[in-house]
mmCIF file of C-alpha atoms and ligand atoms in Angstrom:
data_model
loop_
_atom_site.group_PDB
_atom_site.id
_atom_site.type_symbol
_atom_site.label_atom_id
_atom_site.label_comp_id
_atom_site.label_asym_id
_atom_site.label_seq_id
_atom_site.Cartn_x
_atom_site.Cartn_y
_atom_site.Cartn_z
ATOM 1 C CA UNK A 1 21.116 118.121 210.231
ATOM 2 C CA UNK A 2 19.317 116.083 207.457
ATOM 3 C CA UNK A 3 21.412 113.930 205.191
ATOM 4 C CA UNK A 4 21.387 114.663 201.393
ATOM 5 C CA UNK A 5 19.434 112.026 199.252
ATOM 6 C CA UNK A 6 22.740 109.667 198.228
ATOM 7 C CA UNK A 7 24.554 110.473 194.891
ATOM 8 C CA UNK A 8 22.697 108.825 191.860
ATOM 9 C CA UNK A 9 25.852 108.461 190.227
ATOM 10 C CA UNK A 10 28.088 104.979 190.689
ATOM 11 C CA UNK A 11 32.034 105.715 190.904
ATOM 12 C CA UNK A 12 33.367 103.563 187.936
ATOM 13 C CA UNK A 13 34.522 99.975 188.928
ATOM 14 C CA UNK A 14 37.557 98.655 187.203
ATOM 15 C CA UNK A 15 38.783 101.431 184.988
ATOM 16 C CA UNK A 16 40.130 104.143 187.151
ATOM 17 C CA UNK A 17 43.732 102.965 187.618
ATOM 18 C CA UNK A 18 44.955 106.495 186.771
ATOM 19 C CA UNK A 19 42.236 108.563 187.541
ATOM 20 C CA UNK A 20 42.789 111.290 190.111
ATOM 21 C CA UNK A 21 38.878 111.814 190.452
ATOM 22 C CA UNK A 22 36.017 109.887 190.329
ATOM 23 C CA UNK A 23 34.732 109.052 186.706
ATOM 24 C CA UNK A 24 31.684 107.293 185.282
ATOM 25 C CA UNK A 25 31.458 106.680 181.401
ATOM 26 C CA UNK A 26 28.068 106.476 180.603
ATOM 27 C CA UNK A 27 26.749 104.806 176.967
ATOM 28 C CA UNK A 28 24.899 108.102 176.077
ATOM 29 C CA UNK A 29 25.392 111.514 176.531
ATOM 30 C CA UNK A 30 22.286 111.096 176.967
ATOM 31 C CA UNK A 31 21.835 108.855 179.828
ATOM 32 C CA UNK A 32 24.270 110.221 181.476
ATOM 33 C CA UNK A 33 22.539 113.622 181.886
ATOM 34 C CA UNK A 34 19.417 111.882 183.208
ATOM 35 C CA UNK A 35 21.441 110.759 185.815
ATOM 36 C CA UNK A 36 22.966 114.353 186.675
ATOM 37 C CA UNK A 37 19.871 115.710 186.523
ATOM 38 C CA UNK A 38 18.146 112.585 188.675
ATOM 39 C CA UNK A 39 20.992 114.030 191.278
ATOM 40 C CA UNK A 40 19.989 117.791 191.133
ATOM 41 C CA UNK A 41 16.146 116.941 191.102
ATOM 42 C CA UNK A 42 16.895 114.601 194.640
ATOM 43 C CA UNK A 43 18.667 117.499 196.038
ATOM 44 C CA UNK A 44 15.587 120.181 195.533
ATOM 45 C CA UNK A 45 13.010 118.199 196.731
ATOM 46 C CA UNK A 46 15.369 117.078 200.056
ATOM 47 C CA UNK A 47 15.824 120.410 200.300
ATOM 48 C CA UNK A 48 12.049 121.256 199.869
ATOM 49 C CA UNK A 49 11.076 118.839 202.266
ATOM 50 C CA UNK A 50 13.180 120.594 204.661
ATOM 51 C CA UNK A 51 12.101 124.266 203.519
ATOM 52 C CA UNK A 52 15.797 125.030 202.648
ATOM 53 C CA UNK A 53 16.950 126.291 199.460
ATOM 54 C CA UNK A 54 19.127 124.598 196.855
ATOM 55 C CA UNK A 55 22.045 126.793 195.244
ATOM 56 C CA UNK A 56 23.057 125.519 191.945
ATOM 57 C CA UNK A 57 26.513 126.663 189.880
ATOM 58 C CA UNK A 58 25.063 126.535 186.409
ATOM 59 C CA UNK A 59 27.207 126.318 182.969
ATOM 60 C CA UNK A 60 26.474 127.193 179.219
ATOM 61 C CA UNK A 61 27.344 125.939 175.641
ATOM 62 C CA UNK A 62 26.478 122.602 174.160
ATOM 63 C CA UNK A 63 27.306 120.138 176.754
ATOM 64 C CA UNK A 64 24.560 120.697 179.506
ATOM 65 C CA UNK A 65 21.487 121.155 176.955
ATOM 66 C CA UNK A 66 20.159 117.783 177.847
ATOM 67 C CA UNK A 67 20.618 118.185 180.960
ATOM 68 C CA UNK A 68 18.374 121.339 181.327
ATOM 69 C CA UNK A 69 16.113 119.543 178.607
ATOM 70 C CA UNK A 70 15.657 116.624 181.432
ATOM 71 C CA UNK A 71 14.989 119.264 184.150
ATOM 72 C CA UNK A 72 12.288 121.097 181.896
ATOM 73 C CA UNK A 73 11.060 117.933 181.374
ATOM 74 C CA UNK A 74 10.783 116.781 185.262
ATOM 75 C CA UNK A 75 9.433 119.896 185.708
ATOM 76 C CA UNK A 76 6.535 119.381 183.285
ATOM 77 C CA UNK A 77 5.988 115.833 183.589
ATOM 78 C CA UNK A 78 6.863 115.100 187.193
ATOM 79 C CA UNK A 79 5.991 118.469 189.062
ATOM 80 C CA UNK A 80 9.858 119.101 190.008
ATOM 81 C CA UNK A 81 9.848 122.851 191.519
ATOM 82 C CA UNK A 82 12.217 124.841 191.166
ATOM 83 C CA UNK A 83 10.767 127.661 193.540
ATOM 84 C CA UNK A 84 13.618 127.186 196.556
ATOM 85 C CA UNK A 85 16.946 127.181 193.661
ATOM 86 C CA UNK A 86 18.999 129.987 193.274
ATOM 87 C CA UNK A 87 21.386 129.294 190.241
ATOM 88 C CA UNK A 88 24.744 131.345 189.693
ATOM 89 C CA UNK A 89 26.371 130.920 186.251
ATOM 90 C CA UNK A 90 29.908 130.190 185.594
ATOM 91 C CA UNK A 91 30.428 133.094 183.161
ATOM 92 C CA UNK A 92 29.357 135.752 180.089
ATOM 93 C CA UNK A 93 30.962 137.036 177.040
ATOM 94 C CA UNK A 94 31.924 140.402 177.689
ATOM 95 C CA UNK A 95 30.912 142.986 176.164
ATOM 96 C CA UNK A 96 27.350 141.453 175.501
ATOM 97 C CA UNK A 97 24.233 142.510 175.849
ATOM 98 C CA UNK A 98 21.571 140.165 177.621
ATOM 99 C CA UNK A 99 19.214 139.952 174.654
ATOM 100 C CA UNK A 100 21.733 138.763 171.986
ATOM 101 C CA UNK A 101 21.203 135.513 170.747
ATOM 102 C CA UNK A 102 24.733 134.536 171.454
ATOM 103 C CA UNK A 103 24.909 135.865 175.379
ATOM 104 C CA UNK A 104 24.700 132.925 178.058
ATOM 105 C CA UNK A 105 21.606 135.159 179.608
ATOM 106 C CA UNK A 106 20.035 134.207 176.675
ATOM 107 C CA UNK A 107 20.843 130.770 176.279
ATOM 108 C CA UNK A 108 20.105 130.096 180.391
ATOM 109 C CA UNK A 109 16.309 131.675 179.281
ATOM 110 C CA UNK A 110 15.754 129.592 176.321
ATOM 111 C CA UNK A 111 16.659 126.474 177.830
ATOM 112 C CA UNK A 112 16.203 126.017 180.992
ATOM 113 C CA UNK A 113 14.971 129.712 183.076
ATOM 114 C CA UNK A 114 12.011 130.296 181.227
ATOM 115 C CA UNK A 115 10.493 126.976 181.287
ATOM 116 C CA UNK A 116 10.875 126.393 184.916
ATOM 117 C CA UNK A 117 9.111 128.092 188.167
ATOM 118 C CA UNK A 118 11.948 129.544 189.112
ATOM 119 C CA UNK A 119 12.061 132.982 190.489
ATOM 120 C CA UNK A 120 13.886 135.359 188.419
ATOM 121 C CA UNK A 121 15.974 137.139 190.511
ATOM 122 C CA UNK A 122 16.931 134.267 192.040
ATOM 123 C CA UNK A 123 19.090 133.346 188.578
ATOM 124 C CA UNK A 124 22.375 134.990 187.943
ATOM 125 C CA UNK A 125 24.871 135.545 185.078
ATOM 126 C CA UNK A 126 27.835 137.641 184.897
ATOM 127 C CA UNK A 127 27.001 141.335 183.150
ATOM 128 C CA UNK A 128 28.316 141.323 179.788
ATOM 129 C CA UNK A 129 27.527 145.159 179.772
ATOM 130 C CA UNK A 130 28.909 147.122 182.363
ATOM 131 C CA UNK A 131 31.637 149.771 182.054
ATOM 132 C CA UNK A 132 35.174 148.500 182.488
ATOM 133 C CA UNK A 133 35.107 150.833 185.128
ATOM 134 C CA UNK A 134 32.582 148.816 187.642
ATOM 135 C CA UNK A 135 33.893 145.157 186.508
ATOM 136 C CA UNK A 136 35.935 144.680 189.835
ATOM 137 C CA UNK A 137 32.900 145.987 191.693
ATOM 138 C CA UNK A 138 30.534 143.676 190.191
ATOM 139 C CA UNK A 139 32.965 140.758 190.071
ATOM 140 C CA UNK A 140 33.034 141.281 193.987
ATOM 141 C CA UNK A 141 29.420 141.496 194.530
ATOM 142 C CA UNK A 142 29.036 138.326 192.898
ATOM 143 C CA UNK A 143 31.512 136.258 194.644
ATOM 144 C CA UNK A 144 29.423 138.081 197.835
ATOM 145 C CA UNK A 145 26.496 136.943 196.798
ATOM 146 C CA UNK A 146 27.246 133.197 196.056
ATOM 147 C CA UNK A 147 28.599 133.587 199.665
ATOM 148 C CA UNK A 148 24.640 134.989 201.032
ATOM 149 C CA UNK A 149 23.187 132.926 199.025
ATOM 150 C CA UNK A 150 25.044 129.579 201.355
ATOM 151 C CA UNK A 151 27.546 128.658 199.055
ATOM 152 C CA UNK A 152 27.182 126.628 196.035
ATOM 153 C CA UNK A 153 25.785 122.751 196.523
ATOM 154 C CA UNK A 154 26.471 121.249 192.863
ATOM 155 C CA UNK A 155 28.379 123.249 190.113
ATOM 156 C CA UNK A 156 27.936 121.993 187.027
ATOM 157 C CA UNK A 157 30.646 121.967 185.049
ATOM 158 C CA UNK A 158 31.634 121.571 180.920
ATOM 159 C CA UNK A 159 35.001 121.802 179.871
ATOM 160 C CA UNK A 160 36.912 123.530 176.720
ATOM 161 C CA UNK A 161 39.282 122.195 174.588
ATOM 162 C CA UNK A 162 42.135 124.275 176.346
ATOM 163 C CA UNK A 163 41.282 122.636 179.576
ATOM 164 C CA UNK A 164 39.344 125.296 180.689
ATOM 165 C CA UNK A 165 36.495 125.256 183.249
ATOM 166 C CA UNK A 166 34.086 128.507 183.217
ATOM 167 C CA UNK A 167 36.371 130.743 181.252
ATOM 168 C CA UNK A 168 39.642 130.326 183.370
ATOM 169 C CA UNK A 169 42.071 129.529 180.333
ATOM 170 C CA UNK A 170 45.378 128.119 180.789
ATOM 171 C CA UNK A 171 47.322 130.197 183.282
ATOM 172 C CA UNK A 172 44.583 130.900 185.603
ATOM 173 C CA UNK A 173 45.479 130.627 189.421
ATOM 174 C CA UNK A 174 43.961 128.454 191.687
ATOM 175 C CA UNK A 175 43.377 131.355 193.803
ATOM 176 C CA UNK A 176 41.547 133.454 190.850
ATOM 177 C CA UNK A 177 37.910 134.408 191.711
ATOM 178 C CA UNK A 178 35.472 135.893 189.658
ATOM 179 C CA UNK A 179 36.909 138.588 186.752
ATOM 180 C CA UNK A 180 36.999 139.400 183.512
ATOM 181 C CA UNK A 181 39.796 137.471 181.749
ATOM 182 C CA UNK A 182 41.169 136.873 177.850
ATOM 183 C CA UNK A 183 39.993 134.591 175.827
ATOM 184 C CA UNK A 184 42.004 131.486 174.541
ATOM 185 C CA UNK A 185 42.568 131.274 170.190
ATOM 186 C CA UNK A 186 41.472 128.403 170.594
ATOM 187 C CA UNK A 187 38.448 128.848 172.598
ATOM 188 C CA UNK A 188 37.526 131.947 170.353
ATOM 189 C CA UNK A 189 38.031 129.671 167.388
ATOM 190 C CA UNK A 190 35.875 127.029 169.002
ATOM 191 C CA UNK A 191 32.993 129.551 169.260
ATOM 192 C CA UNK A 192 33.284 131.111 166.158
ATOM 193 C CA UNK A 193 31.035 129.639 164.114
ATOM 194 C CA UNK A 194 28.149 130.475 166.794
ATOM 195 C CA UNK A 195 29.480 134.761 166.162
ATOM 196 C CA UNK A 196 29.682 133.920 162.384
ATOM 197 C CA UNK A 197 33.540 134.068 162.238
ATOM 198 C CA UNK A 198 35.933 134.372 164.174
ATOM 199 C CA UNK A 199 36.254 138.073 163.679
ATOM 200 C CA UNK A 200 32.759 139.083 165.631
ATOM 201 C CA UNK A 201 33.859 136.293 168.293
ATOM 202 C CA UNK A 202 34.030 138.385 171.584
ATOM 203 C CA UNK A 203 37.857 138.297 173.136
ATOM 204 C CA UNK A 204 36.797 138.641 176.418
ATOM 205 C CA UNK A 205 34.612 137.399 178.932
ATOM 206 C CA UNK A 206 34.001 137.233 183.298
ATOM 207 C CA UNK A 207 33.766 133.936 184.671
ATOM 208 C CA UNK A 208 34.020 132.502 188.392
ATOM 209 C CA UNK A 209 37.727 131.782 189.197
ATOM 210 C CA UNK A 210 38.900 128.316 189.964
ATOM 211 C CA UNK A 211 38.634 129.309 193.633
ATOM 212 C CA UNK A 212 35.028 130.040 193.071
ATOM 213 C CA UNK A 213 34.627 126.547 191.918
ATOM 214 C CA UNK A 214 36.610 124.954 193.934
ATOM 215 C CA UNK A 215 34.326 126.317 196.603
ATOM 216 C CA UNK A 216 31.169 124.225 195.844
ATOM 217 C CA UNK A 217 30.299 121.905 198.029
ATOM 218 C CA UNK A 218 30.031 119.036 194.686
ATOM 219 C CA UNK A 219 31.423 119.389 191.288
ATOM 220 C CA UNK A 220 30.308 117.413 188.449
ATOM 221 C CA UNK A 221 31.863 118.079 185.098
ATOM 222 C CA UNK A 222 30.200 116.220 182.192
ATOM 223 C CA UNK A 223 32.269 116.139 178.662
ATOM 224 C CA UNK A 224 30.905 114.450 175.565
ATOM 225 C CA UNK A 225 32.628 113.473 172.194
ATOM 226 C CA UNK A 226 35.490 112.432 171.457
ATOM 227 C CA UNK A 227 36.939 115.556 170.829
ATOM 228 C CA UNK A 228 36.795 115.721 174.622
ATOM 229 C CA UNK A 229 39.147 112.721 174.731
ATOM 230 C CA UNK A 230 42.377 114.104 175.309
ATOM 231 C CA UNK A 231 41.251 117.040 177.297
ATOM 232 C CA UNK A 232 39.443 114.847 179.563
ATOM 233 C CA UNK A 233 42.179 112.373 180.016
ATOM 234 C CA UNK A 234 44.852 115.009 180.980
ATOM 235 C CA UNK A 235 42.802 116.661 183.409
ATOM 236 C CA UNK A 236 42.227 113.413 185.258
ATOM 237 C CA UNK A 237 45.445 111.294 184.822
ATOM 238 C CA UNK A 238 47.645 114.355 184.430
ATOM 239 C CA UNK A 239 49.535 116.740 186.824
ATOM 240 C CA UNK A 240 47.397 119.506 188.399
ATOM 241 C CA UNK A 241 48.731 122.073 186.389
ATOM 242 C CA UNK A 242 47.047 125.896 185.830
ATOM 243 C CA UNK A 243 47.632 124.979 182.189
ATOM 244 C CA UNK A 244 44.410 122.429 182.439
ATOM 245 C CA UNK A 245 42.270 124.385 184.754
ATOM 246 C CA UNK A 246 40.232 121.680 185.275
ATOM 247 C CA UNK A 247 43.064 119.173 186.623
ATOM 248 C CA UNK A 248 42.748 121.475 189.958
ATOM 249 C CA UNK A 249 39.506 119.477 190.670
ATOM 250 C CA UNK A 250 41.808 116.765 191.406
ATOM 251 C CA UNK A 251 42.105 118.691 194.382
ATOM 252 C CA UNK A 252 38.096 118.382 195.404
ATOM 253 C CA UNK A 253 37.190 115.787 197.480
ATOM 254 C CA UNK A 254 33.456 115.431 196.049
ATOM 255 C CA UNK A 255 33.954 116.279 192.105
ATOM 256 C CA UNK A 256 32.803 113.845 189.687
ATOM 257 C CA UNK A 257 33.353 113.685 186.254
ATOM 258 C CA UNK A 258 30.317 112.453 183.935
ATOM 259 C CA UNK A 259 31.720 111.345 180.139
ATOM 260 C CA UNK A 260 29.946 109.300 177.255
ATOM 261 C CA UNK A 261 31.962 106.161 175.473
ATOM 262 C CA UNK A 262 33.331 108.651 172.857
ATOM 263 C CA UNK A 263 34.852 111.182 175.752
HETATM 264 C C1 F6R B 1 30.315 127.574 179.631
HETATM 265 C C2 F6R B 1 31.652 127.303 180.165
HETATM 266 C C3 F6R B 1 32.672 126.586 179.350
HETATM 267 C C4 F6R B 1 32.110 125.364 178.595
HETATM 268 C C5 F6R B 1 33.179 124.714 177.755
HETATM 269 C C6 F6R B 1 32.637 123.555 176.948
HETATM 270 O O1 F6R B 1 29.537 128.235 180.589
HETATM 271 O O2 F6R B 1 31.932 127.687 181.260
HETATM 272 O O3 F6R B 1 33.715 126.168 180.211
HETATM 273 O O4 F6R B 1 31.581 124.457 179.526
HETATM 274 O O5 F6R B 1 33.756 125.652 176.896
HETATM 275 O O6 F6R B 1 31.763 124.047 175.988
HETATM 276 P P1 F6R B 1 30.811 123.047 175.157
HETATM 277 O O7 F6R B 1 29.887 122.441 176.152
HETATM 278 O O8 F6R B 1 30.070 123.937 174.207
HETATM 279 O O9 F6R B 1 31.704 122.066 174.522
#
């Protein structure tokens, strides 16, 4: 088998005395999604070289837009391809249709999908539309196809303010897979002022379970702000716990968390 290109990303040096996971604090948000995206762009054209696709876990909201800015841009500037990735989101409001401005379809489109070669059934986001009726069907089919598709190589991850990674919210299982679930207050709150109040803020949504994530192959979770602080401290120094999701990738044995000074 080829080797994958090594990981662009240094494990920190003297500051990890209670770190459960690999961390590296970067000086910039911004810098430090160059770097994630410096990884992803080594792994497509490895895997281009060797005519094998590249299967990407892909997440929404305000944390990874500079990262998919950096990709457009590598893709423009530097003739990255994106012809041989297959991306699977994390999760969708539910209900939601694909064309509102607020859906994750849509905001996978405007910044990243439809700037980029890739093909576009190759991209997929949880249905924010079907019947209640089909859900576990659908939820199924797309753990199944993650599985055709290989497996997932690098999910990118963001994390919430209730510890949450996707949308598992604090009492998720670390056996959970892909479903629809509740959404947190705070969470809800949190995205409020994207649904103009709080009151058109969906209360539901289907996300990949922790299992799901805990599947991929590498896990990079990037967190900016200091807003981020605490969260981001508890899921790395604290107890793995399913009320911080995200402290079960203490658990993964290649997950790496990407913060900026303020995080
Ligand atoms: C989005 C997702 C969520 C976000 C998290 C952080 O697809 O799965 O877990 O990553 O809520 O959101 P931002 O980046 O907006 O702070």
């Amino acid at each position: 088998m080829s080797r994958e290109p090594p990981m662009n990303l240094p494990p920190t040096a003297a500051s990890n005395r209670f770190e459960h996971v690999p961390l590296t604090v970067f000086p910039s948000s911004a810098e430090a999604s160059r770097a994630v995206a410096g990884e992803i762009a080594a792994l497509i054209r490895a895997r281009q070289a060797a005519k094998r696709t590249v299967v990407l876990g892909l997440a929404t909201g305000s944390t990874p837009q500079q990262l998919y800015a950096e990709l457009v841009r590598m893709h423009r500037e530097e003739g990255l391809s994106f012809a041989n990735v297959v991306t699977f989101n994390l999760d969708e409001y539910f209900p939601i249709q694909p064309s509102a401005l607020r859906s994750y379809r849509h905001f996978m489109q405007v910044n990243l999908f439809d700037h980029i070669d890739i093909v576009p059934a190759n991209t997929h986001v949880p249905d924010g539309t079907l019947p209640i009726s089909s859900l576990d069907a659908f939820c199924r089919e797309y753990e199944e196809k993650i599985q055709a598709a290989g497996g997932i190589d690098i999910q990118i991850l963001g994390i919430g303010r209730t510890g949450h990674i996707g949308f598992n919210e604090p009492g998720s299982p670390r056996r959970s897979r892909t479903r629809m679930v509740t959404l947190d207050s705070l969470t809800r709150r949190d995205a409020s002022g994207d649904f103009g109040g709080e009151e058109n803020t969906p209360r539901h949504a289907v996300t990949m379970g922790v299992r799901t994530i805990l599947e991929a192959r590498r896990v990079i979770l990037m967190a900016w702000g200091q807003h981020k602080a605490e969260i981001v401290r508890e899921a790395v120094e604290g107890p793995v716990t399913p009320q911080i999701t995200a402290s079960f990738l203490q658990e993964h044995d290649n997950v790496h968390f990407v913060v900026d000074m303020a995080a």
